CSV table of C-alpha atoms in Angstrom, one decimal:
chain,number,residue,atom,x,y,z
A,1,MET,CA,-10.7,-20.8,14.5
A,2,THR,CA,-8.6,-23.6,12.9
A,3,TYR,CA,-9.7,-24.4,9.4
A,4,HIS,CA,-7.8,-26.9,7.2
A,5,ALA,CA,-8.1,-25.4,3.7
A,6,LYS,CA,-8.4,-27.6,0.6
A,7,SER,CA,-8.0,-24.9,-2.0
A,8,GLU,CA,-4.6,-23.8,-3.0
A,9,PHE,CA,-5.4,-20.1,-2.5
A,10,LEU,CA,-6.7,-20.4,1.1
A,11,THR,CA,-3.7,-22.7,1.9
A,12,VAL,CA,-1.3,-20.0,0.7
A,13,MET,CA,-3.1,-17.3,2.6
A,14,MET,CA,-2.9,-19.2,5.9
A,15,GLU,CA,0.7,-20.5,5.4
A,16,ARG,CA,2.1,-17.1,4.5
A,17,GLY,CA,0.3,-15.0,7.1
A,18,PHE,CA,-2.2,-13.1,4.8
A,19,LEU,CA,-5.4,-14.2,6.5
A,20,ALA,CA,-7.1,-12.2,9.3
A,21,ASP,CA,-10.7,-13.3,8.9
A,22,CYS,CA,-13.2,-14.8,6.4
A,23,THR,CA,-17.0,-14.7,6.4
A,24,ASP,CA,-17.3,-18.4,5.5
A,25,TYR,CA,-14.2,-20.5,5.2
A,26,GLN,CA,-15.8,-23.7,4.0
A,27,GLY,CA,-18.2,-22.0,1.5
A,28,LEU,CA,-15.3,-20.0,0.0
A,29,ASP,CA,-13.0,-23.0,-0.1
A,30,GLU,CA,-15.6,-25.1,-1.9
A,31,ALA,CA,-16.3,-22.3,-4.4
A,32,LEU,CA,-12.5,-22.0,-5.1
A,33,ILE,CA,-12.3,-25.7,-5.7
A,34,LYS,CA,-15.3,-25.8,-8.1
A,35,GLY,CA,-13.9,-23.4,-10.7
A,36,VAL,CA,-12.6,-19.9,-11.5
A,37,VAL,CA,-13.7,-17.4,-8.9
A,38,PRO,CA,-13.6,-13.6,-9.6
A,39,ALA,CA,-12.5,-11.6,-6.6
A,40,TYR,CA,-11.9,-7.9,-6.1
A,41,ILE,CA,-10.1,-5.4,-4.0
A,42,GLY,CA,-11.0,-1.7,-4.2
A,43,TYR,CA,-8.6,1.2,-4.4
A,44,ASP,CA,-9.7,4.8,-4.1
A,45,ALA,CA,-7.6,7.1,-6.3
A,46,THR,CA,-6.4,9.5,-3.6
A,47,ALA,CA,-2.8,9.8,-4.8
A,48,LYS,CA,-0.7,9.3,-8.0
A,49,SER,CA,0.9,6.2,-6.7
A,50,LEU,CA,0.1,3.3,-4.3
A,51,HIS,CA,2.5,2.9,-1.4
A,52,VAL,CA,4.0,0.1,0.6
A,53,GLY,CA,0.9,-0.1,2.8
A,54,HIS,CA,-1.0,-1.3,-0.3
A,55,LEU,CA,1.5,-4.0,-1.2
A,56,MET,CA,0.2,-6.8,1.0
A,57,ASN,CA,-3.2,-6.8,-0.7
A,58,ILE,CA,-1.5,-6.4,-4.1
A,59,MET,CA,0.4,-9.6,-3.3
A,60,VAL,CA,-2.9,-11.2,-2.3
A,61,LEU,CA,-4.3,-10.5,-5.7
A,62,ARG,CA,-1.1,-11.9,-7.3
A,63,TRP,CA,-1.4,-15.1,-5.3
A,64,PHE,CA,-5.1,-15.3,-6.2
A,65,GLN,CA,-4.2,-15.2,-9.9
A,66,LYS,CA,-1.3,-17.6,-9.5
A,67,THR,CA,-3.6,-20.2,-7.8
A,68,GLY,CA,-6.3,-20.0,-10.5
A,69,GLY,CA,-8.5,-17.1,-9.5
A,70,LYS,CA,-9.6,-14.1,-11.6
A,71,PRO,CA,-8.5,-10.8,-9.9
A,72,ILE,CA,-10.5,-7.6,-10.3
A,73,THR,CA,-8.8,-4.3,-9.4
A,74,LEU,CA,-11.6,-1.9,-8.8
A,75,MET,CA,-10.6,1.7,-9.1
A,76,GLY,CA,-12.7,4.1,-7.1
A,77,GLY,CA,-13.4,6.7,-9.7
A,78,GLY,CA,-16.8,7.2,-8.1
A,79,THR,CA,-16.1,6.6,-4.4
A,80,THR,CA,-13.0,8.8,-4.4
A,81,LYS,CA,-15.5,11.7,-4.8
A,82,VAL,CA,-16.9,10.8,-1.4
A,83,GLY,CA,-13.9,9.6,0.7
A,84,ASP,CA,-13.6,6.6,3.0
A,85,PRO,CA,-14.0,7.7,6.6
A,86,SER,CA,-12.7,4.3,8.0
A,87,PHE,CA,-10.5,5.0,11.0
A,88,ARG,CA,-9.6,8.6,9.8
A,89,SER,CA,-9.7,11.5,12.2
A,90,ASP,CA,-10.8,14.0,9.5
A,91,GLU,CA,-12.5,14.2,6.1
A,92,ARG,CA,-10.4,13.6,2.9
A,93,PRO,CA,-9.9,16.5,0.6
A,94,LEU,CA,-12.3,16.1,-2.4
A,95,LEU,CA,-10.7,15.6,-5.8
A,96,ASP,CA,-12.1,16.6,-9.2
A,97,ASP,CA,-12.5,14.2,-12.2
A,98,THR,CA,-9.2,15.3,-13.8
A,99,ALA,CA,-7.2,14.6,-10.6
A,100,ILE,CA,-8.9,11.3,-10.1
A,101,ALA,CA,-8.1,10.2,-13.7
A,102,ALA,CA,-4.5,11.2,-13.3
A,103,ASN,CA,-4.2,9.2,-10.1
A,104,ILE,CA,-5.7,6.1,-11.6
A,105,ASP,CA,-3.2,6.3,-14.5
A,106,GLY,CA,-0.4,6.4,-11.9
A,107,MET,CA,-1.8,3.5,-9.9
A,108,GLN,CA,-2.3,1.3,-13.0
A,109,ARG,CA,1.5,1.2,-13.6
A,110,VAL,CA,1.9,-0.6,-10.3
A,111,PHE,CA,-0.8,-3.3,-10.9
A,112,ALA,CA,0.7,-4.1,-14.3
A,113,LYS,CA,3.9,-5.2,-12.6
A,114,TYR,CA,2.1,-7.8,-10.4
A,115,LEU,CA,-0.9,-9.0,-12.4
A,116,ASP,CA,-1.5,-10.3,-15.9
A,117,TYR,CA,-4.4,-8.3,-17.5
A,118,GLY,CA,-6.2,-9.6,-20.6
A,119,GLU,CA,-9.3,-11.5,-21.9
A,120,GLY,CA,-8.4,-15.0,-20.6
A,121,GLU,CA,-10.4,-16.9,-17.9
A,122,THR,CA,-8.0,-16.0,-15.1
A,123,ASP,CA,-6.6,-12.7,-16.6
A,124,ALA,CA,-7.0,-9.7,-14.3
A,125,VAL,CA,-9.5,-6.9,-15.2
A,126,MET,CA,-9.4,-3.3,-14.1
A,127,LEU,CA,-12.8,-1.7,-13.5
A,128,ASN,CA,-13.9,1.7,-12.3
A,129,ASN,CA,-16.9,2.1,-10.0
A,130,ALA,CA,-17.8,5.4,-11.8
A,131,GLU,CA,-19.3,3.0,-14.4
A,132,TRP,CA,-22.3,2.5,-12.1
A,133,LEU,CA,-22.0,5.2,-9.5
A,134,ASP,CA,-21.8,8.3,-11.7
A,135,ASP,CA,-25.3,7.9,-13.2
A,136,LEU,CA,-27.2,6.8,-10.1
A,137,ASN,CA,-30.7,8.4,-9.6
A,138,TYR,CA,-30.7,9.5,-6.0
A,139,LEU,CA,-34.4,8.8,-5.3
A,140,GLU,CA,-34.3,5.4,-6.9
A,141,PHE,CA,-31.1,4.5,-5.0
A,142,LEU,CA,-32.6,5.5,-1.7
A,143,ARG,CA,-35.8,3.5,-2.4
A,144,ASP,CA,-34.1,0.4,-3.8
A,145,ILE,CA,-30.8,0.3,-1.9
A,146,GLY,CA,-31.0,2.7,1.1
A,147,ARG,CA,-34.0,0.8,2.6
A,148,HIS,CA,-31.8,-2.2,3.3
A,149,PHE,CA,-29.4,-0.3,5.6
A,150,SER,CA,-30.0,0.2,9.4
A,151,VAL,CA,-28.5,3.4,10.7
A,152,ASN,CA,-28.3,1.9,14.1
A,153,ARG,CA,-26.1,-0.9,12.7
A,154,MET,CA,-24.0,1.5,10.7
A,155,LEU,CA,-23.3,3.5,13.8
A,156,SER,CA,-22.1,0.4,15.6
A,157,PHE,CA,-19.2,-0.2,13.1
A,158,GLU,CA,-15.9,0.5,14.8
A,159,SER,CA,-14.7,2.7,11.9
A,160,VAL,CA,-17.6,5.1,12.6
A,161,LYS,CA,-17.9,4.6,16.3
A,162,SER,CA,-14.2,5.6,16.9
A,163,ARG,CA,-14.8,8.9,15.1
A,164,LEU,CA,-18.0,9.7,17.0
A,165,ASP,CA,-16.4,8.6,20.3
A,166,ARG,CA,-13.7,11.2,19.8
A,167,GLU,CA,-16.4,13.8,19.0
A,168,GLN,CA,-14.9,14.4,15.5
A,169,SER,CA,-17.3,15.5,12.8
A,170,LEU,CA,-18.5,12.8,10.4
A,171,SER,CA,-20.2,14.3,7.4
A,172,PHE,CA,-23.3,12.8,5.8
A,173,LEU,CA,-21.2,12.6,2.6
A,174,GLU,CA,-18.7,10.3,4.3
A,175,PHE,CA,-21.5,8.3,6.1
A,176,ASN,CA,-22.7,7.4,2.6
A,177,TYR,CA,-19.4,5.8,1.7
A,178,MET,CA,-20.1,2.4,3.3
A,179,ILE,CA,-23.4,2.2,1.4
A,180,LEU,CA,-21.6,2.9,-1.9
A,181,GLN,CA,-19.0,0.3,-1.2
A,182,ALA,CA,-21.6,-2.3,-0.4
A,183,TYR,CA,-23.3,-1.3,-3.7
A,184,ASP,CA,-20.0,-1.9,-5.5
A,185,PHE,CA,-20.0,-5.5,-4.4
A,186,LEU,CA,-23.7,-6.0,-5.5
A,187,GLU,CA,-22.9,-4.5,-8.9
A,188,LEU,CA,-19.7,-6.5,-9.4
A,189,ASN,CA,-21.7,-9.7,-8.5
A,190,ARG,CA,-24.5,-8.8,-10.8
A,191,ARG,CA,-22.4,-7.6,-13.8
A,192,TYR,CA,-19.2,-9.8,-13.5
A,193,GLY,CA,-20.1,-12.7,-11.3
A,194,CYS,CA,-17.7,-11.6,-8.6
A,195,LEU,CA,-18.0,-13.9,-5.5
A,196,LEU,CA,-15.3,-12.5,-3.2
A,197,GLN,CA,-14.3,-9.1,-1.8
A,198,MET,CA,-10.9,-8.9,-0.1
A,199,GLY,CA,-9.3,-6.0,1.9
A,200,GLY,CA,-7.6,-4.9,5.1
A,201,SER,CA,-9.3,-5.8,8.4
A,202,ASP,CA,-10.4,-2.2,8.7
A,203,GLN,CA,-12.7,-2.9,5.8
A,204,TRP,CA,-14.6,-5.8,7.6
A,205,GLY,CA,-17.7,-3.8,8.2
A,206,ASN,CA,-17.9,-2.5,4.7
A,207,ILE,CA,-17.4,-6.0,3.3
A,208,ILE,CA,-20.2,-7.4,5.5
A,209,ASN,CA,-22.5,-4.6,4.3
A,210,GLY,CA,-21.9,-5.7,0.7
A,211,ILE,CA,-22.5,-9.3,1.4
A,212,ASP,CA,-25.8,-8.6,3.3
A,213,LEU,CA,-27.0,-6.2,0.5
A,214,THR,CA,-26.3,-8.7,-2.2
A,215,ARG,CA,-28.1,-11.5,-0.4
A,216,ARG,CA,-31.1,-9.2,0.2
A,217,VAL,CA,-31.3,-7.9,-3.4
A,218,LEU,CA,-30.1,-10.8,-5.5
A,219,ASP,CA,-30.3,-13.7,-3.1
A,220,HIS,CA,-26.7,-14.7,-4.1
A,221,GLU,CA,-24.1,-16.3,-1.8
A,222,ILE,CA,-20.9,-14.2,-1.8
A,223,TYR,CA,-17.8,-14.0,0.5
A,224,GLY,CA,-15.4,-11.7,2.3
A,225,LEU,CA,-11.8,-12.2,3.3
A,226,THR,CA,-9.6,-9.7,5.2
A,227,THR,CA,-5.8,-9.4,5.7
A,228,PRO,CA,-4.3,-8.2,9.0
A,229,LEU,CA,-3.4,-4.6,9.5
A,230,LEU,CA,0.4,-4.7,9.3
A,231,THR,CA,2.6,-3.1,11.8
A,232,THR,CA,6.4,-3.4,12.2
A,233,SER,CA,7.8,-5.2,15.3
A,234,ASP,CA,8.3,-1.8,17.0
A,235,GLY,CA,4.5,-1.0,16.6
A,236,ARG,CA,4.8,1.5,13.7
A,237,LYS,CA,2.3,1.4,10.8
A,238,MET,CA,3.8,-0.4,7.8
A,239,GLY,CA,5.0,1.9,5.0
A,240,LYS,CA,6.0,5.0,6.9
A,241,SER,CA,9.5,6.2,7.3
A,242,GLN,CA,11.2,9.4,8.5
A,243,GLY,CA,11.0,10.7,4.9
A,244,GLY,CA,7.3,10.0,4.5
A,245,ALA,CA,5.3,7.4,2.5
A,246,ILE,CA,7.2,4.6,0.7
A,247,TRP,CA,5.7,5.1,-2.8
A,248,LEU,CA,5.7,2.2,-5.3
A,249,ASN,CA,6.1,4.3,-8.5
A,250,GLY,CA,9.7,4.9,-9.3
A,251,ASP,CA,9.2,8.6,-10.2
A,252,MET,CA,8.0,9.3,-6.7
A,253,LEU,CA,10.6,7.1,-4.9
A,254,SER,CA,13.7,5.8,-6.5
A,255,PRO,CA,14.3,2.1,-6.8
A,256,TYR,CA,17.4,2.5,-4.7
A,257,GLU,CA,15.4,4.2,-1.8
A,258,PHE,CA,12.7,1.4,-2.2
A,259,TRP,CA,15.4,-1.3,-2.0
A,260,GLN,CA,17.0,0.5,1.0
A,261,PHE,CA,13.6,0.6,2.9
A,262,TRP,CA,13.5,-3.3,2.7
A,263,ARG,CA,17.2,-3.7,3.5
A,264,ASN,CA,16.5,-1.6,6.7
A,265,THR,CA,13.8,-4.1,8.0
A,266,THR,CA,14.3,-5.0,11.6
A,267,ASP,CA,15.6,-8.5,12.4
A,268,ALA,CA,12.3,-9.5,14.0
A,269,ASP,CA,10.3,-8.6,10.8
A,270,THR,CA,12.5,-10.2,8.2
A,271,GLY,CA,10.9,-13.7,8.1
A,272,LYS,CA,7.4,-12.3,8.2
A,273,PHE,CA,8.1,-9.9,5.4
A,274,LEU,CA,9.8,-12.6,3.3
A,275,LYS,CA,6.6,-14.6,3.5
A,276,LEU,CA,4.3,-11.7,2.7
A,277,PHE,CA,6.2,-9.7,0.1
A,278,THR,CA,8.3,-12.4,-1.8
A,279,GLU,CA,7.4,-15.6,-3.5
A,280,LEU,CA,10.2,-17.6,-1.9
A,281,PRO,CA,9.0,-21.0,-0.4
A,282,VAL,CA,7.7,-20.7,3.1
A,283,ALA,CA,10.3,-23.0,4.5
A,284,GLU,CA,13.1,-20.8,3.0
A,285,CYS,CA,11.5,-17.6,4.4
A,286,GLU,CA,11.4,-19.2,7.9
A,287,ARG,CA,15.0,-20.4,7.6
A,288,LEU,CA,16.2,-16.9,6.5
A,289,GLY,CA,14.1,-15.2,9.2
A,290,ALA,CA,15.6,-17.4,11.9
A,291,LEU,CA,19.2,-16.3,11.1
A,292,GLU,CA,21.0,-14.2,13.7
A,293,GLY,CA,23.8,-11.7,14.0
A,294,SER,CA,25.5,-10.7,10.7
A,295,GLU,CA,23.8,-13.5,8.9
A,296,ILE,CA,20.4,-11.9,9.2
A,297,ASN,CA,21.7,-9.0,7.1
A,298,ALA,CA,22.2,-11.4,4.2
A,299,ALA,CA,18.5,-12.4,4.6
A,300,LYS,CA,17.5,-8.7,4.5
A,301,VAL,CA,19.5,-8.2,1.2
A,302,ILE,CA,17.6,-11.2,-0.2
A,303,LEU,CA,14.3,-9.6,0.9
A,304,ALA,CA,15.2,-6.2,-0.6
A,305,ASN,CA,16.3,-7.9,-3.9
A,306,GLN,CA,13.2,-10.0,-4.2
A,307,VAL,CA,10.7,-7.2,-3.5
A,308,THR,CA,12.5,-4.7,-5.7
A,309,ALA,CA,12.8,-7.1,-8.6
A,310,LEU,CA,9.0,-7.7,-8.4
A,311,MET,CA,8.3,-3.9,-8.3
A,312,HIS,CA,11.0,-2.4,-10.5
A,313,GLY,CA,12.6,-5.4,-12.3
A,314,GLU,CA,15.7,-7.5,-11.8
A,315,ASP,CA,18.1,-4.9,-13.2
A,316,ALA,CA,16.9,-2.3,-10.7
A,317,ALA,CA,17.4,-4.7,-7.8
A,318,LYS,CA,21.0,-5.5,-8.9
A,319,THR,CA,21.8,-1.9,-9.4
A,320,ALA,CA,20.5,-1.0,-6.0
A,321,GLU,CA,22.4,-3.7,-4.3
A,322,ALA,CA,25.6,-2.6,-6.1
A,323,THR,CA,25.0,1.0,-5.0
A,324,ALA,CA,24.5,0.0,-1.4
A,325,HIS,CA,27.7,-2.1,-1.5
A,326,ASP,CA,29.6,0.8,-2.9
A,327,VAL,CA,28.2,3.3,-0.3
A,328,PHE,CA,28.4,1.1,2.8
A,329,GLU,CA,31.4,-1.2,2.2
A,330,LYS,CA,33.7,0.8,-0.1
A,331,GLY,CA,32.9,4.3,1.2
A,332,GLY,CA,32.0,5.5,-2.3
A,333,THR,CA,29.1,7.9,-3.2
A,334,GLY,CA,27.2,5.5,-5.4
A,335,ASP,CA,25.8,6.7,-8.8
A,336,ASP,CA,22.2,5.6,-7.9
A,337,LEU,CA,21.8,7.5,-4.6
A,338,PRO,CA,18.8,9.9,-4.4
A,339,THR,CA,20.1,13.1,-5.9
A,340,LEU,CA,19.2,16.8,-5.2
A,341,THR,CA,20.3,18.8,-8.2
A,342,LEU,CA,20.6,22.6,-7.6
A,343,THR,CA,20.8,25.4,-10.2
A,344,THR,CA,23.0,28.4,-9.7
A,345,GLU,CA,19.8,30.4,-9.1
A,346,ASP,CA,18.8,27.9,-6.3
A,347,LEU,CA,22.2,28.4,-4.8
A,348,GLY,CA,22.6,32.1,-5.0
A,349,GLU,CA,25.5,33.2,-2.7
A,350,GLY,CA,25.1,30.0,-0.7
A,351,ILE,CA,22.6,27.7,0.9
A,352,SER,CA,22.5,26.4,4.5
A,353,ILE,CA,23.4,22.8,5.3
A,354,VAL,CA,20.1,22.6,7.2
A,355,GLN,CA,18.1,23.5,4.1
A,356,LEU,CA,20.1,21.0,2.0
A,357,ILE,CA,19.3,18.2,4.5
A,358,VAL,CA,15.6,19.0,4.3
A,359,ARG,CA,15.5,19.4,0.5
A,360,SER,CA,17.4,16.1,0.0
A,361,GLY,CA,14.7,14.3,1.9
A,362,LEU,CA,16.9,13.3,4.9
A,363,ALA,CA,14.8,15.3,7.3
A,364,GLY,CA,11.2,16.4,7.4
A,365,SER,CA,11.9,19.9,8.7
A,366,GLY,CA,14.6,22.4,9.6
A,367,LYS,CA,14.1,21.6,13.3
A,368,GLU,CA,14.6,17.8,12.6
A,369,ALA,CA,17.7,18.6,10.6
A,370,LYS,CA,19.2,20.7,13.4
A,371,ARG,CA,18.4,18.0,15.9
A,372,LEU,CA,20.1,15.4,13.6
A,373,ILE,CA,23.3,17.5,13.5
A,374,SER,CA,23.2,18.3,17.3
A,375,GLU,CA,22.9,14.5,18.1
A,376,ASN,CA,25.8,13.7,15.8
A,377,GLY,CA,23.6,11.8,13.4
A,378,ALA,CA,24.6,13.8,10.2
A,379,LYS,CA,27.6,13.5,8.0
A,380,ILE,CA,28.9,15.4,5.0
A,381,ASN,CA,31.2,13.4,2.6
A,382,ASP,CA,31.4,10.7,5.3
A,383,GLU,CA,32.8,13.2,7.9
A,384,ALA,CA,30.8,14.2,11.0
A,385,LEU,CA,28.7,17.3,10.5
A,386,THR,CA,28.7,19.4,13.7
A,387,ASP,CA,28.0,23.0,12.5
A,388,ALA,CA,24.3,23.6,11.9
A,389,GLY,CA,25.2,27.1,10.6
A,390,LEU,CA,27.4,25.8,7.8
A,391,PHE,CA,26.8,27.5,4.4
A,392,ILE,CA,27.5,25.6,1.1
A,393,THR,CA,28.8,27.7,-1.9
A,394,ALA,CA,29.2,27.0,-5.6
A,395,ASP,CA,32.9,26.3,-5.0
A,396,GLN,CA,32.1,23.5,-2.6
A,397,LEU,CA,29.7,22.0,-5.1
A,398,ALA,CA,32.3,21.7,-7.9
A,399,GLN,CA,32.1,18.0,-6.9
A,400,PRO,CA,28.9,16.3,-5.7
A,401,ILE,CA,28.4,16.4,-1.9
A,402,LYS,CA,27.3,13.3,-0.1
A,403,LEU,CA,25.0,13.8,2.9
A,404,SER,CA,24.1,11.1,5.4
A,405,ALA,CA,21.5,10.8,8.1
A,406,GLY,CA,22.5,8.0,10.4
A,407,LYS,CA,24.3,5.0,8.9
A,408,LYS,CA,21.7,4.0,6.3
A,409,ARG,CA,20.2,7.0,4.7
A,410,HIS,CA,22.2,9.0,2.1
A,411,ALA,CA,21.7,11.5,-0.7
A,412,LEU,CA,23.9,13.4,-3.2
A,413,VAL,CA,23.7,17.1,-3.8
A,414,THR,CA,25.0,18.3,-7.2
A,415,LEU,CA,25.1,21.7,-9.0
A,416,ASN,CA,23.7,21.8,-12.5
């Protein structure tokens, strides 16, 4: 549908490409105009860092705060113990309280870069659903909450249906997840006046459940908004690379590698990513995205700099750009390249080049490394690497060795 938003937040969502669907455009728009609206996005604590796949919704929360809303980052200290089955082919491994707490600590570091937390009217707050889930009485919960859910309807949700259609096991534990997420929305509305849940479009069914439950139990009007599931122009899921997930925490992925990920954006995605992941004006994003030939590369550097500055700070962005300039244009090694540091014990009498390529993160397996070499995609110190049987000794590591996979991925190997 075409809806002409009056509120600044919905206008930004539509202009920049963040909006997939909304349960009630007009109702939400009017609520946003009336005053400060609290809204939440939930994050299960399944890893020590968020990754690039989370970044679109983090930017949604950032824009929400910038346009006068109150963001709530809801950490799934309770729901992580169950695991979200949405569009997964298998059950998540279950984590204990210590692991969940450590993961939440790691994730908090990312949110602090994008949101202002505090006591003010539009300051962000971080909550943990363990606050109300950990002490639930099972029988009371079944009687007071479970009776509002139709199993027939729950089975019809695409996230569940796709799993059952493939005849993959869906445990009763996982089946409870959507009830718990709906209950989160009810409790956030009851305790904190939260009026809006946002999330990826794969969360639509869970969001609808929460709205229905809150209407039934509290008779309150609340809203849901989803963002599109983001894929690159070649159809890949956003946030995956040959080396694995693109983590947001600098201790899991260096700022240089993060910068390089954005610099390697395809031409077709550059304008879209500028609108979603930077705060440059829409018109400027569209102008940069429409550039062609060598000029589009300048737009990609702007994209990489803008996103890296938000995540890691201006200095990290400048250093990453300088390193890339050194590596690509001057043929240097670059001090800020991802570095694999070996000890003499690691090295022994020598180490195979295949193992070095894998350990430096340029290939996911020995087989992939050998294929890279056989297809002339690997270099050592900017020279073609053709011998997959090459052994590197301590003498050769008297100076750092630069390894390259293709034209854009590099790493240093040093001996400590």
